[in-house]
PDB file of C-alpha atoms in Angstrom:
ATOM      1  CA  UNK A  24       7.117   5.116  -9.284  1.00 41.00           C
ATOM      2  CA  UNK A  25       5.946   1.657 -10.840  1.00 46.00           C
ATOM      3  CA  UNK A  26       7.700  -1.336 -10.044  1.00 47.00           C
ATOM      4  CA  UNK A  27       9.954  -1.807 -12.773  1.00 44.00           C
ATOM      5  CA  UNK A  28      11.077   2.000 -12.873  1.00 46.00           C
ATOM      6  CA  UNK A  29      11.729   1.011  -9.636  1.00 41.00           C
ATOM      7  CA  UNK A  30      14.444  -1.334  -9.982  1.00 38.00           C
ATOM      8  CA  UNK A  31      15.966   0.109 -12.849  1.00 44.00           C
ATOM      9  CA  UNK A  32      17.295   3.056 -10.634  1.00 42.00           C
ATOM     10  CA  UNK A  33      19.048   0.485  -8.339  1.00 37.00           C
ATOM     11  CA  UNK A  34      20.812  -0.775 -11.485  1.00 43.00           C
ATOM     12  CA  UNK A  35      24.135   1.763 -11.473  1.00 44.00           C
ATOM     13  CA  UNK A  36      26.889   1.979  -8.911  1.00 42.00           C
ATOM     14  CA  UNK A  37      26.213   5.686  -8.544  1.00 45.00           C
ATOM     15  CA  UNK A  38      22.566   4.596  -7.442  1.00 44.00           C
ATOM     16  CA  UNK A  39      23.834   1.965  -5.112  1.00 38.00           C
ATOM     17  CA  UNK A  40      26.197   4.470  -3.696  1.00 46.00           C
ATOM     18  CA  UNK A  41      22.659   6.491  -3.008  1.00 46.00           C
ATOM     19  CA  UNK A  42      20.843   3.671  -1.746  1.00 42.00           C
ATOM     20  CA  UNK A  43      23.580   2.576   0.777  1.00 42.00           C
ATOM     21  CA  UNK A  44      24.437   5.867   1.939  1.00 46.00           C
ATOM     22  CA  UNK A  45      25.426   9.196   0.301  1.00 41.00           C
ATOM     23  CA  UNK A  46      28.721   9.341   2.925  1.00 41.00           C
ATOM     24  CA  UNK A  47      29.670   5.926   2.111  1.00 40.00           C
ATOM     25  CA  UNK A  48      32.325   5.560  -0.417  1.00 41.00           C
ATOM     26  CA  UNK A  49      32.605   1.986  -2.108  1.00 40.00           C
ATOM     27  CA  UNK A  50      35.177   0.577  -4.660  1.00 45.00           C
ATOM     28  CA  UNK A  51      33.382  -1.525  -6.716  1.00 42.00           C
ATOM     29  CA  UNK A  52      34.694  -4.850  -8.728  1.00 52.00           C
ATOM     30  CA  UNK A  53      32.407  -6.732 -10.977  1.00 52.00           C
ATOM     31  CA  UNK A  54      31.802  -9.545  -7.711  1.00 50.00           C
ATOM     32  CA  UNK A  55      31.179  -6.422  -5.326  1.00 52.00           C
ATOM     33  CA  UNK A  56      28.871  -4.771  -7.992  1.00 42.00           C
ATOM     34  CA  UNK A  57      26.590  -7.545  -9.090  1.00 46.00           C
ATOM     35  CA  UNK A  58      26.299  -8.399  -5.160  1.00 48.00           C
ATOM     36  CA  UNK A  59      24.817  -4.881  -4.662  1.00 46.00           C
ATOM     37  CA  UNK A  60      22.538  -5.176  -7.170  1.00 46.00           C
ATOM     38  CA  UNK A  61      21.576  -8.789  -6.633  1.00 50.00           C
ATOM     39  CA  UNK A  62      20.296  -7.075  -2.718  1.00 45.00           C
ATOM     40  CA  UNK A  63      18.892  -4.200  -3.749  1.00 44.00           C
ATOM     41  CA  UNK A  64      16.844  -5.063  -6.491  1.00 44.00           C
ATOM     42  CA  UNK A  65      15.856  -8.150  -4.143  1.00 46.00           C
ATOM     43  CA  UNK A  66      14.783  -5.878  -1.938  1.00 43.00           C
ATOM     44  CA  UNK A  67      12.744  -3.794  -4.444  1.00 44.00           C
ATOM     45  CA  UNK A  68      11.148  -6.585  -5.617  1.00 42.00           C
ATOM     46  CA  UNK A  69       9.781  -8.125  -2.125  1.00 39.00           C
ATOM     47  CA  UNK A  70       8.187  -4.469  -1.803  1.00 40.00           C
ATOM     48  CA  UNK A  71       6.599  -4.100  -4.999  1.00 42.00           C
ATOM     49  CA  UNK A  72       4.986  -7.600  -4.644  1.00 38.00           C
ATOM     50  CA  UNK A  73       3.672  -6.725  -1.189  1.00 37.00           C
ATOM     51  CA  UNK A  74       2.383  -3.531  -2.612  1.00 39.00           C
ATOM     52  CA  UNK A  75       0.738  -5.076  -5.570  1.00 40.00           C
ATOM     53  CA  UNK A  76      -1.065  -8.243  -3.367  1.00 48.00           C
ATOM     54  CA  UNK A  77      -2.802  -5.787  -1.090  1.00 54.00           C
ATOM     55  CA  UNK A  78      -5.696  -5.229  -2.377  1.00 82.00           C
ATOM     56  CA  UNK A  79      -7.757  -1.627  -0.666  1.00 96.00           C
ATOM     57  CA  UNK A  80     -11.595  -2.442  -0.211  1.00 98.00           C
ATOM     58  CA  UNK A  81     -14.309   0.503  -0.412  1.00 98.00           C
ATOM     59  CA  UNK A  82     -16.751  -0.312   1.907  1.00 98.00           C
ATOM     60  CA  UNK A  83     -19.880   1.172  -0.207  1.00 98.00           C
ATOM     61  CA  UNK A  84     -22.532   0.226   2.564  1.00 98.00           C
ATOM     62  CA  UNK A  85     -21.890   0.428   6.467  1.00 98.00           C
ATOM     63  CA  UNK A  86     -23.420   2.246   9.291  1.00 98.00           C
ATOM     64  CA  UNK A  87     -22.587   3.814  12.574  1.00 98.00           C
ATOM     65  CA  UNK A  88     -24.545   3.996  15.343  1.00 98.00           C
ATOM     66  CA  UNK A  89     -23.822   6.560  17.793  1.00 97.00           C
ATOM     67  CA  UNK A  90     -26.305   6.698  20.795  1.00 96.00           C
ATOM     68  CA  UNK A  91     -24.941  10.524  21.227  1.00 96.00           C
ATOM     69  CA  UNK A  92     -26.758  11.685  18.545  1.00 97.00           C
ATOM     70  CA  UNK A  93     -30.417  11.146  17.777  1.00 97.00           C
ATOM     71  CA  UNK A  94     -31.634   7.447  16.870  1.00 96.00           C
ATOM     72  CA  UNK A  95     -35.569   6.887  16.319  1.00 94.00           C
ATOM     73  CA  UNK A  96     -37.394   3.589  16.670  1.00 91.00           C
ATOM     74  CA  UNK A  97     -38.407   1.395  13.422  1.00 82.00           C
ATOM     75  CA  UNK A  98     -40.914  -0.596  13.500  1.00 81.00           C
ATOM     76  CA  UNK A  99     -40.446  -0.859  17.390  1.00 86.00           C
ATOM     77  CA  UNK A 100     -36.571  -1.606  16.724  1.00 89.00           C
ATOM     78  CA  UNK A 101     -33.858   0.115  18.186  1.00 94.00           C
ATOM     79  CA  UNK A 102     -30.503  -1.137  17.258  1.00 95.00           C
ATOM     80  CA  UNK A 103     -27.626  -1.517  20.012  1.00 96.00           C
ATOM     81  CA  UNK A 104     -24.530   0.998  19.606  1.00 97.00           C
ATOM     82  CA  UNK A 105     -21.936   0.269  16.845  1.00 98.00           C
ATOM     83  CA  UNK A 106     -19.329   3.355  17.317  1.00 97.00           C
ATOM     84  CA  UNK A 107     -16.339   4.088  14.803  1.00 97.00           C
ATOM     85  CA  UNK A 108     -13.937   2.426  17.149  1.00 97.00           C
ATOM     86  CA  UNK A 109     -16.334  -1.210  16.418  1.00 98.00           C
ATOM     87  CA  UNK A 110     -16.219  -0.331  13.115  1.00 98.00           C
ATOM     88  CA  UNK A 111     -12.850  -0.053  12.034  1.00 98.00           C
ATOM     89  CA  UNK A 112     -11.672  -3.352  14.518  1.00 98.00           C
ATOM     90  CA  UNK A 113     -14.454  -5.479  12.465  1.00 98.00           C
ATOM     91  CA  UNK A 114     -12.744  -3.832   8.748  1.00 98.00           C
ATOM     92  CA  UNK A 115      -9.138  -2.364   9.160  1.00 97.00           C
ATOM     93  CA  UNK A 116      -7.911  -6.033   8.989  1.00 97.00           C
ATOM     94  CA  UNK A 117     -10.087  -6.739   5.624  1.00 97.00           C
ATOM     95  CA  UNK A 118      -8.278  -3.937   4.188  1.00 98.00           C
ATOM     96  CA  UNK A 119     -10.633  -1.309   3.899  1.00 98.00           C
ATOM     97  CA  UNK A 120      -9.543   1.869   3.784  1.00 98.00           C
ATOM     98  CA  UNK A 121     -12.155   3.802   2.632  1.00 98.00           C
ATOM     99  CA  UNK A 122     -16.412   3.940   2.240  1.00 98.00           C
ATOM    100  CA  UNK A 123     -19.515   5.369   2.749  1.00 98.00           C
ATOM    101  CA  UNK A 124     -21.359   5.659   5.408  1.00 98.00           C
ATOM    102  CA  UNK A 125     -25.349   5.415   4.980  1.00 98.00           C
ATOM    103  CA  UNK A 126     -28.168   6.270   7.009  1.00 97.00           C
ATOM    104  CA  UNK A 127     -30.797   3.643   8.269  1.00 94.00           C
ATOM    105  CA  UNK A 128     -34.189   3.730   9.084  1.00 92.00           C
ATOM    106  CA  UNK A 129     -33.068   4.214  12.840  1.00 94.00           C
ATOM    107  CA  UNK A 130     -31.461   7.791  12.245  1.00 96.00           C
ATOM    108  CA  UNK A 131     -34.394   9.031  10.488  1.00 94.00           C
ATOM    109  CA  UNK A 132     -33.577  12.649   9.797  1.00 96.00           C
ATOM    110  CA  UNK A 133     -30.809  13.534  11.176  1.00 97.00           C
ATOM    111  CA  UNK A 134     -27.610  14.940  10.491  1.00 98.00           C
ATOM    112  CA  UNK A 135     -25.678  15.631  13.200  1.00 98.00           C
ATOM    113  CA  UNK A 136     -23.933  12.166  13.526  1.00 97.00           C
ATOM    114  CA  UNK A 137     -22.718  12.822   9.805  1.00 98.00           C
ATOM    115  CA  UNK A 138     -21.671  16.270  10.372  1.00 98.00           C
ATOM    116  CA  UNK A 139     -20.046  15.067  13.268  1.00 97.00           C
ATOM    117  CA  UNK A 140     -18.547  11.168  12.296  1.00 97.00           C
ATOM    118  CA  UNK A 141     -17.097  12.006   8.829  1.00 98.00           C
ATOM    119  CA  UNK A 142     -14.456  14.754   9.589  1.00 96.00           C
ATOM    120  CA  UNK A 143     -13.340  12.089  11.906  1.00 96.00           C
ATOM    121  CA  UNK A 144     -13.076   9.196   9.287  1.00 96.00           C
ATOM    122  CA  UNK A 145     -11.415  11.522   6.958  1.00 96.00           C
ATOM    123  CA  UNK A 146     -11.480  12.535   3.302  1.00 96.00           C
ATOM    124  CA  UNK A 147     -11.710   9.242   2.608  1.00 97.00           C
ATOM    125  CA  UNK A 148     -15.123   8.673   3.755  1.00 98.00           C
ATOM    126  CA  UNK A 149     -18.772  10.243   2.426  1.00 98.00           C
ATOM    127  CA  UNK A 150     -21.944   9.996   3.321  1.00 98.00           C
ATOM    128  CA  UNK A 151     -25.569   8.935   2.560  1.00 98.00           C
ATOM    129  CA  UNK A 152     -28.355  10.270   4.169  1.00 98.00           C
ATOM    130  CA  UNK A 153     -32.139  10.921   4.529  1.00 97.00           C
ATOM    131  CA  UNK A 154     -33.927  13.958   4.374  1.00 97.00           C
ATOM    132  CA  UNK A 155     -37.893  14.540   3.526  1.00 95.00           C
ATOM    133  CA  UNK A 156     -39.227  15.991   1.051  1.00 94.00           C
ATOM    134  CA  UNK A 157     -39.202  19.607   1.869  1.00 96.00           C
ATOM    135  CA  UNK A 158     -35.726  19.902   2.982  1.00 98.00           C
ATOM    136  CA  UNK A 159     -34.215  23.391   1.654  1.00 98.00           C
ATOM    137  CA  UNK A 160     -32.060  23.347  -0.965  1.00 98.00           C
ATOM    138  CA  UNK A 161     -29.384  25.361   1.277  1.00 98.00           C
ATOM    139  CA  UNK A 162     -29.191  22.363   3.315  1.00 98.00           C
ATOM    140  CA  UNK A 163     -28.746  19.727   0.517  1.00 98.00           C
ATOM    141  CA  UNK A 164     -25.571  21.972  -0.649  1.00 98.00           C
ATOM    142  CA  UNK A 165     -24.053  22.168   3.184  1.00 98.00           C
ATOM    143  CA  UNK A 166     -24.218  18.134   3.169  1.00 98.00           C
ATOM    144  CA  UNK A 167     -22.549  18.207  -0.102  1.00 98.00           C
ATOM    145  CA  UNK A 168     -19.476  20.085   1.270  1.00 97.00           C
ATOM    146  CA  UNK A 169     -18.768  17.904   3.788  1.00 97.00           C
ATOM    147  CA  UNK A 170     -19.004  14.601   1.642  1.00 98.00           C
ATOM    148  CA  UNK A 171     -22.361  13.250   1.906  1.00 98.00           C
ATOM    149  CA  UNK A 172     -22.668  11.858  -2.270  1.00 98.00           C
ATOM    150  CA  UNK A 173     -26.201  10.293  -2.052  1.00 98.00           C
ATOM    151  CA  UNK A 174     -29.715  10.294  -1.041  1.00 98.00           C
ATOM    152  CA  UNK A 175     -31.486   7.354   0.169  1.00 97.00           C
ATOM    153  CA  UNK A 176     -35.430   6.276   0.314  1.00 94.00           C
ATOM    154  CA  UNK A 177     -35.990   3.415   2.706  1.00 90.00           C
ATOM    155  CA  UNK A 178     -39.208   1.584   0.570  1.00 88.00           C
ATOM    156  CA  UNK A 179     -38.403  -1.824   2.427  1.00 81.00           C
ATOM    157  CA  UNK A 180     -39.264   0.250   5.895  1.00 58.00           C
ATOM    158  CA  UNK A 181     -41.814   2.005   4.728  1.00 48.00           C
ATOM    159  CA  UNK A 182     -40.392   5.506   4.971  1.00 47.00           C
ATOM    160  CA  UNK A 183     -41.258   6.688   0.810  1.00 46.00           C
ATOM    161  CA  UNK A 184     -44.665   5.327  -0.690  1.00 57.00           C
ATOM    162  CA  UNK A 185     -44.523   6.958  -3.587  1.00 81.00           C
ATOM    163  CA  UNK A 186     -41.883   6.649  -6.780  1.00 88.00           C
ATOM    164  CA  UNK A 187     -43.275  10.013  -7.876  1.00 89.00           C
ATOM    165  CA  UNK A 188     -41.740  11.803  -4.577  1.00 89.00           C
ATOM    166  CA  UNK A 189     -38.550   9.276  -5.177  1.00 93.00           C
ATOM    167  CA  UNK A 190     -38.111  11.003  -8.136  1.00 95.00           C
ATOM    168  CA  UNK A 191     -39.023  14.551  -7.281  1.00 95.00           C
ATOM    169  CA  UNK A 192     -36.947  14.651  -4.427  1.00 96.00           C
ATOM    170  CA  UNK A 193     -33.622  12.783  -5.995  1.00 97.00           C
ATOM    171  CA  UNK A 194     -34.023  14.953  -9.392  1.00 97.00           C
ATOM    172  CA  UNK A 195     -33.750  17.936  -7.247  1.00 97.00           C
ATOM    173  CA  UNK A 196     -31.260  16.858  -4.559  1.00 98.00           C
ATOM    174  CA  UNK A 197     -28.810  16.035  -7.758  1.00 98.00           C
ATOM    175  CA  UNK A 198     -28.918  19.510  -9.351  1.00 98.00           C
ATOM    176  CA  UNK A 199     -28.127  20.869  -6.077  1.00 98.00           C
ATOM    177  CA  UNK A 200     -25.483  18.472  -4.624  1.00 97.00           C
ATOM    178  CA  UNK A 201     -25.021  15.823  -7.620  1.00 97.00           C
ATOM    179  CA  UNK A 202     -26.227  13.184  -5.484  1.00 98.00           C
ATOM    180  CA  UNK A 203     -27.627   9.964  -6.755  1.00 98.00           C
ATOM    181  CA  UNK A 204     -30.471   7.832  -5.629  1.00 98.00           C
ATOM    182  CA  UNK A 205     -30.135   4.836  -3.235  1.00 98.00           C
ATOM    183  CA  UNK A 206     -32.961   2.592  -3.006  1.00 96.00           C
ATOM    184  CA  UNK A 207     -33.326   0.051  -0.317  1.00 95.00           C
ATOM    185  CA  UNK A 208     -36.555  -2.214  -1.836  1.00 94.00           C
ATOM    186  CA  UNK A 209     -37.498  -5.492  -2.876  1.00 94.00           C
ATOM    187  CA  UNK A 210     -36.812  -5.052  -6.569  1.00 94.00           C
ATOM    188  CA  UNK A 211     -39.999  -6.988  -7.430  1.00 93.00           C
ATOM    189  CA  UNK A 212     -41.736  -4.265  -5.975  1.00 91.00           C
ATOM    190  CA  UNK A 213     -40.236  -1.825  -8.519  1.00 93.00           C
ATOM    191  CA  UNK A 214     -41.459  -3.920 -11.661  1.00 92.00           C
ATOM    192  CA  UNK A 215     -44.172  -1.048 -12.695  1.00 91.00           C
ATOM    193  CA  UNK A 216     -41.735   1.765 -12.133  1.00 93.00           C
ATOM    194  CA  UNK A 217     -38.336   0.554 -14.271  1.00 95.00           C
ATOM    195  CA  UNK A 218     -38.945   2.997 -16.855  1.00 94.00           C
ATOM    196  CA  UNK A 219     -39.043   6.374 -14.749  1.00 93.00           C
ATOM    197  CA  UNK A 220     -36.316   5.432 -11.910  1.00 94.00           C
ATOM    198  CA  UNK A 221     -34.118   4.643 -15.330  1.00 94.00           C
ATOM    199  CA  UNK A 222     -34.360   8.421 -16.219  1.00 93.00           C
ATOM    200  CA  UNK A 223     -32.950   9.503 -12.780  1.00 95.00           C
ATOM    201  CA  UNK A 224     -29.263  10.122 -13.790  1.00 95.00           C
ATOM    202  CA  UNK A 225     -27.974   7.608 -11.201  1.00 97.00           C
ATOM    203  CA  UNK A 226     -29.475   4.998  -9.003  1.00 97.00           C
ATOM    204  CA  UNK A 227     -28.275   2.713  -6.587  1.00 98.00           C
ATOM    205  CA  UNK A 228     -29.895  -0.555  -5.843  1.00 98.00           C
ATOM    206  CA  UNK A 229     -29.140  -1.731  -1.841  1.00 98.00           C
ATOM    207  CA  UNK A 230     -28.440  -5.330  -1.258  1.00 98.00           C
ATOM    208  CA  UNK A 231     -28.808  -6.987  -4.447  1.00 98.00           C
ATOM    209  CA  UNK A 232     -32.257  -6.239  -4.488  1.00 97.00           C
ATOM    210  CA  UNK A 233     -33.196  -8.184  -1.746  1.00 97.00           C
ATOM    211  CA  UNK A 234     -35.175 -11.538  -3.495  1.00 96.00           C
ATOM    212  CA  UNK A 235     -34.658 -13.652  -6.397  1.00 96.00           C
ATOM    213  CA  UNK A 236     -38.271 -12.835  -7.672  1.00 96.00           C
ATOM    214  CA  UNK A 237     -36.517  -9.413  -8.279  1.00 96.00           C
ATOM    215  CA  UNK A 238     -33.572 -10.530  -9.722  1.00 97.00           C
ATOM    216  CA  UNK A 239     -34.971  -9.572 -13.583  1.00 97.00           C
ATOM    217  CA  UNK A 240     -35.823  -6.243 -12.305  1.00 97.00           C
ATOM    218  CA  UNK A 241     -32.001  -5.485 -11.350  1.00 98.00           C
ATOM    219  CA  UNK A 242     -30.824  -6.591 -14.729  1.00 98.00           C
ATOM    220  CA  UNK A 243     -33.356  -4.119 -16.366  1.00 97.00           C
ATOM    221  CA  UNK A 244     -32.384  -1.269 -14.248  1.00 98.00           C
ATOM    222  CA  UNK A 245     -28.425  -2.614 -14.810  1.00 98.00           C
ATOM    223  CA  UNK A 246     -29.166  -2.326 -18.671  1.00 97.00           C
ATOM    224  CA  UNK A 247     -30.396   1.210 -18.035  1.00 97.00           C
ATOM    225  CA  UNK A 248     -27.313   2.310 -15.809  1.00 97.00           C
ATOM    226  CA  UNK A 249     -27.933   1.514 -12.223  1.00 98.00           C
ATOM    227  CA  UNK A 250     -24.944   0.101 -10.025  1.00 98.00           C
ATOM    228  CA  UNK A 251     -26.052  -2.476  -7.258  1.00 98.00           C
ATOM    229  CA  UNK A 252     -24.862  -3.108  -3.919  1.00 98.00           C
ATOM    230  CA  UNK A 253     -23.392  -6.334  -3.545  1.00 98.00           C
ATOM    231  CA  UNK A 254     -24.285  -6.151  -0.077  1.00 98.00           C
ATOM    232  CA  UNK A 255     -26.191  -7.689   3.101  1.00 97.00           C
ATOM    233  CA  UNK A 256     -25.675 -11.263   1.962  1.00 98.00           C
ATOM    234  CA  UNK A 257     -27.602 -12.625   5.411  1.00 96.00           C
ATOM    235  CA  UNK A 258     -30.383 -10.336   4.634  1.00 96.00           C
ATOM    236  CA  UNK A 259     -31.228 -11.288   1.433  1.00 97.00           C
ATOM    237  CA  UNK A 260     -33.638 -14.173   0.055  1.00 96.00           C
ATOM    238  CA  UNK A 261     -31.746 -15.518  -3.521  1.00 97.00           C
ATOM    239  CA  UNK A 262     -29.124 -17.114  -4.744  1.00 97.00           C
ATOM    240  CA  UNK A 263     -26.318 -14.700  -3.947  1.00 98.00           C
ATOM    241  CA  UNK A 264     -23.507 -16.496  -6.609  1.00 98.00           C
ATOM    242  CA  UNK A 265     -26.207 -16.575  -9.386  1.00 97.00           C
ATOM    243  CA  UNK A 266     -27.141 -13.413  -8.924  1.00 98.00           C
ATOM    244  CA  UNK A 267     -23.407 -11.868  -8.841  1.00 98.00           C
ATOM    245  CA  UNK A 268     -22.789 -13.800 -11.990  1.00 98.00           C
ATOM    246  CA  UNK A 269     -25.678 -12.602 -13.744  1.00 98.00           C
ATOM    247  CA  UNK A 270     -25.052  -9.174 -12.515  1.00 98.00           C
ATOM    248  CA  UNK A 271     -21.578  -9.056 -13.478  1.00 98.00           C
ATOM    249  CA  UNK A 272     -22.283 -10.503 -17.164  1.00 98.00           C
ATOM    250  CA  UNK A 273     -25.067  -7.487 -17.485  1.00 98.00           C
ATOM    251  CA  UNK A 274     -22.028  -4.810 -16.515  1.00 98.00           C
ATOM    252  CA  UNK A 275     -18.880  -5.756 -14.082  1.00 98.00           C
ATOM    253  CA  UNK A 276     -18.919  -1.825 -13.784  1.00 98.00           C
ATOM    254  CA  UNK A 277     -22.249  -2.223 -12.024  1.00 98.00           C
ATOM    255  CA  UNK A 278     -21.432  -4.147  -8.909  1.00 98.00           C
ATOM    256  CA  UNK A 279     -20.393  -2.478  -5.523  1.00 98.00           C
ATOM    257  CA  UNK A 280     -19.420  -4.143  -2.287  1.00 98.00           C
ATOM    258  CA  UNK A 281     -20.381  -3.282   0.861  1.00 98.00           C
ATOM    259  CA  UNK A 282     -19.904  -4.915   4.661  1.00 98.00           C
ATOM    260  CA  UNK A 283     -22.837  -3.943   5.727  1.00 98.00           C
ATOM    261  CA  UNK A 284     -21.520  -3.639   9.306  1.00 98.00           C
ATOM    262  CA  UNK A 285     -22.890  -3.939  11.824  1.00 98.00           C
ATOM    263  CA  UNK A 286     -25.896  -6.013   9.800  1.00 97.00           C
ATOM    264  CA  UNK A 287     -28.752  -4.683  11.829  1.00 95.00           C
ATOM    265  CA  UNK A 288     -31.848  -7.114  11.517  1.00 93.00           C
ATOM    266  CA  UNK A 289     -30.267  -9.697   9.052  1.00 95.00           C
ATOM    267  CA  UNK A 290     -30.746 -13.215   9.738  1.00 95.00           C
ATOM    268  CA  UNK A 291     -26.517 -13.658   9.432  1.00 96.00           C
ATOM    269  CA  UNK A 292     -24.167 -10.661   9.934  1.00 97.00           C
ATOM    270  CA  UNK A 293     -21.621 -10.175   7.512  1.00 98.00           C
ATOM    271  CA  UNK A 294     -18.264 -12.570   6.828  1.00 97.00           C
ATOM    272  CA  UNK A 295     -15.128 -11.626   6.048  1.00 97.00           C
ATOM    273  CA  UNK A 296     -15.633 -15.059   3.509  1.00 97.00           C
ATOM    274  CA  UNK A 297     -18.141 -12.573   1.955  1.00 98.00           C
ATOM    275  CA  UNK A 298     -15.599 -11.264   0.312  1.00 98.00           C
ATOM    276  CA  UNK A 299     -13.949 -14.275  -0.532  1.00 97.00           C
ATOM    277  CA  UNK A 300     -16.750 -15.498  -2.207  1.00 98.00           C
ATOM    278  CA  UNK A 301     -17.038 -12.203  -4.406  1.00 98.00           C
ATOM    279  CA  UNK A 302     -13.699 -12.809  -5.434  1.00 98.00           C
ATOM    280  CA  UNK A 303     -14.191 -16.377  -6.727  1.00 98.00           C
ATOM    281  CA  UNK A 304     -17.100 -15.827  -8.589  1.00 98.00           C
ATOM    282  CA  UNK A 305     -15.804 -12.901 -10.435  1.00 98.00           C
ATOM    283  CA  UNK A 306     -12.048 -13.292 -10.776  1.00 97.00           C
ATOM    284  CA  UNK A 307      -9.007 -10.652  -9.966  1.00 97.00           C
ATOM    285  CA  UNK A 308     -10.249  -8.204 -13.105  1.00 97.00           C
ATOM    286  CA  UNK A 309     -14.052  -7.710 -11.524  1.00 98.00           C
ATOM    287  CA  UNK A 310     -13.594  -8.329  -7.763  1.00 98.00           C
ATOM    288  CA  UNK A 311     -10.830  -5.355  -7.952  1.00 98.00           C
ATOM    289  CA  UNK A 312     -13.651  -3.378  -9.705  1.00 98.00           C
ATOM    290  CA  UNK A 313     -16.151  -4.213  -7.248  1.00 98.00           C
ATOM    291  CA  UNK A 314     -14.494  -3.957  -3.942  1.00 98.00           C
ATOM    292  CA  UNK A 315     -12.555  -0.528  -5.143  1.00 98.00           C
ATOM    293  CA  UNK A 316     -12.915   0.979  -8.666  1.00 98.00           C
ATOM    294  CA  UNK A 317     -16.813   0.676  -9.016  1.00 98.00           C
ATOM    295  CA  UNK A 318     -17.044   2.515  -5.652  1.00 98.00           C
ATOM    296  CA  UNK A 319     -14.216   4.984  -5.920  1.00 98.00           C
ATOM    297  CA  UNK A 320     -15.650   6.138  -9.024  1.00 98.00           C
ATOM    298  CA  UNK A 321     -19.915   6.572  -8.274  1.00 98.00           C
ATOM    299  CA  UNK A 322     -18.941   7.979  -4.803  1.00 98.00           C
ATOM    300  CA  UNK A 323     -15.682  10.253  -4.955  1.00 96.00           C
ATOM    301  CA  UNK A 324     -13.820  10.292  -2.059  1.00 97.00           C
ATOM    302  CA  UNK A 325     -10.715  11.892  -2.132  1.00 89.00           C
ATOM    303  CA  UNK A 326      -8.217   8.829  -2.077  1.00 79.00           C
TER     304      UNK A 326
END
C-alpha cells in the first residue's frame, strides 16, 4: 500500500473505529472526528516518510574471508580473516541489505566458502566466483542454483593472460548458468580488445577501471553495454568524481556500487563518505540507481 492509499483508509469513522480497536465503540461529533483523523493520519504520515528516506544499498562488490575454507597465497599475500559477522557490523548501519559476494585472487578455485556462506546470507545475496577453464559444465549449473550470477577473470593478478580464454570461458559459462563476465583490469590494458569483450552479452568492469589512462576505454565498453563497478575508491589511480560524472553522462544505468569490504591491498579502505560522495555527484534519481536498481537488476537476487 503506497502512502497516500494509505491515509485515505484512515479517513472514515468506520476505519478509525478499526484502527483504534475493533471492541471499542466511539460516538463521534465533528470535534471528536476530525481529532481522530488529525492522529491517525499524523501517524501515517511520520511512517511513510521514514519509509521513503531509507534508502536499501546493494553492495555489488565485497568479500569474505573465511580461514575455514581454503585461501591460497597471491603474489606472496595472504589476507587476514574478514568473517560474515565483520561484514555485516562494517554495512548493516549503511543500509545494505543485500549484494554479492565475489571471489579474490586469495580463494583461487574454490567453492566451498560460497556453497557454504550464501545460504547463510540469504536469498538476498549471490555470488561471483572463479573457476578455470575446464570446469564441467555440470558444475557451472550447481553454482547457478545456489545464486552465484557471475564469473570473474582476475587480469590485474595475473590469473587470465589471454582475452581469447576470457571469452571462451564466459560465452560458455553464460549459456549454461547466464552468468556475465567480471573483469578486474586496468582498462588501458584492454584498449586492443574493446571490440570482442563488447560481443560478450554482459560484462562487468571492477573498480572503475582502475586508472585514468583507462578512463576512455570504460566509456567505449559503456557505449557497447558494460556496467562498471563504482568501487575500491582507495585502490584506484584517477579522478574518482570525474570519472563518475563521465560515467553517468555515458549511461546512469551503467554504474554499480560496491563497499569493497574489507579493501584487501588498497592504499585506503573503504568510507562510509564513499557513498556520500556518490550521492552528490549524481543526485537522488542516479545514486538510487546505482546503490540499488543498477545492481538489483544485472544480479537478481530475490528481494
Amino acid at each position: 500500500m503506497d502512502c497516500m492509499k494509505e491515509i485515505e483508509s484512515f479517513v472514515s469513522k468506520e476505519k478509525i473505529n478499526e484502527h483504534l480497536g475493533k471492541n471499542m465503540t466511539i460516538k463521534f461529533d465533528r470535534r471528536q472526528w476530525l481529532l481522530s483523523v488529525g492522529a491517525l493520519v499524523g501517524a501515517s504520515l511520520v511512517s511513510c516518510v521514514s519509509r521513503t528516506q531509507r534508502t536499501d544499498i546493494f553492495d555489488a562488490h565485497c568479500h569474505i574471508i573465511d580461514k575455514r575454507y581454503p585461501i591460497v597465497s597471491n603474489q606472496g599475500f595472504i589476507p587476514p580473516a574478514y568473517s560474515i559477522d565483520d561484514y555485516r557490523q562494517q554495512t548493516i548501519p549503511l543500509g545494505v541489505t543485500a549484494g554479492a559476494i565475489v571471489s579474490g585472487s586469495f580463494h583461487g578455485y574454490d567453492q566451498t566458502y560460497l556453497r557454504a556462506l550464501l545460504p547463510l546470507l540469504g536469498p538476498r545475496w549471490v555470488g561471483i566466483t572463479q573457476v578455470p577453464a575446464d570446469v564441467p559444465d555440470i558444475e557451472i549449473a550447481s553454482l547457478s542454483a545456489i545464486g552465484v550470477r557471475g564469473l570473474r577473470f582476475n587480469i590485474y593478478r595475473g590469473r587470465i593472460d589471454s582475452v581469447e580464454d576470457i571469452i571462451a570461458l564466459a560465452t560458455r559459462a553464460n549459456s549454461i548458468g547466464k552468468w556475465h563476465a567480471e573483469i578486474y583490469a586496468d582498462s588501458s590494458a584492454l584498449k586492443p580488445h574493446v571490440a570482442k569483450l563488447s560481443k560478450l552479452p554482459q560484462i562487468v568492469i571492477d573498480h572503475m577501471g582502475m586508472s585514468e589512462e583507462g578512463l576512455p576505454v570504460i566509456l567505449d565498453l559503456v557505449d557497447a553495454g558494460a556496467k562498471i563497478k563504482v568501487t575500491g575508491f582507495g585502490r584506484v589511480n584517477m579522478n574518482v568524481p570525474k570519472a563518475i560524472e563521465q560515467i553517468a553522462t555515458r549511461n546512469p544505468n551503467a554504474l554499480m556500487f560496491g563497499t569493497d569490504l574489507p579493501s584487501t591491498r588498497a592504499k585506503r579502505p573503504f568510507e562510509a563518505s564513499d557513498i556520500d560522495l556518490i550521492k552528490n555527484i549524481l543526485g537522488p534519481t542516479n545514486a538510487i540507481k546505482t546503490l540499488w536498481t543498477n545492481g538489483i537488476s544485472l544480479y537478481r537476487p530475490t528481494v
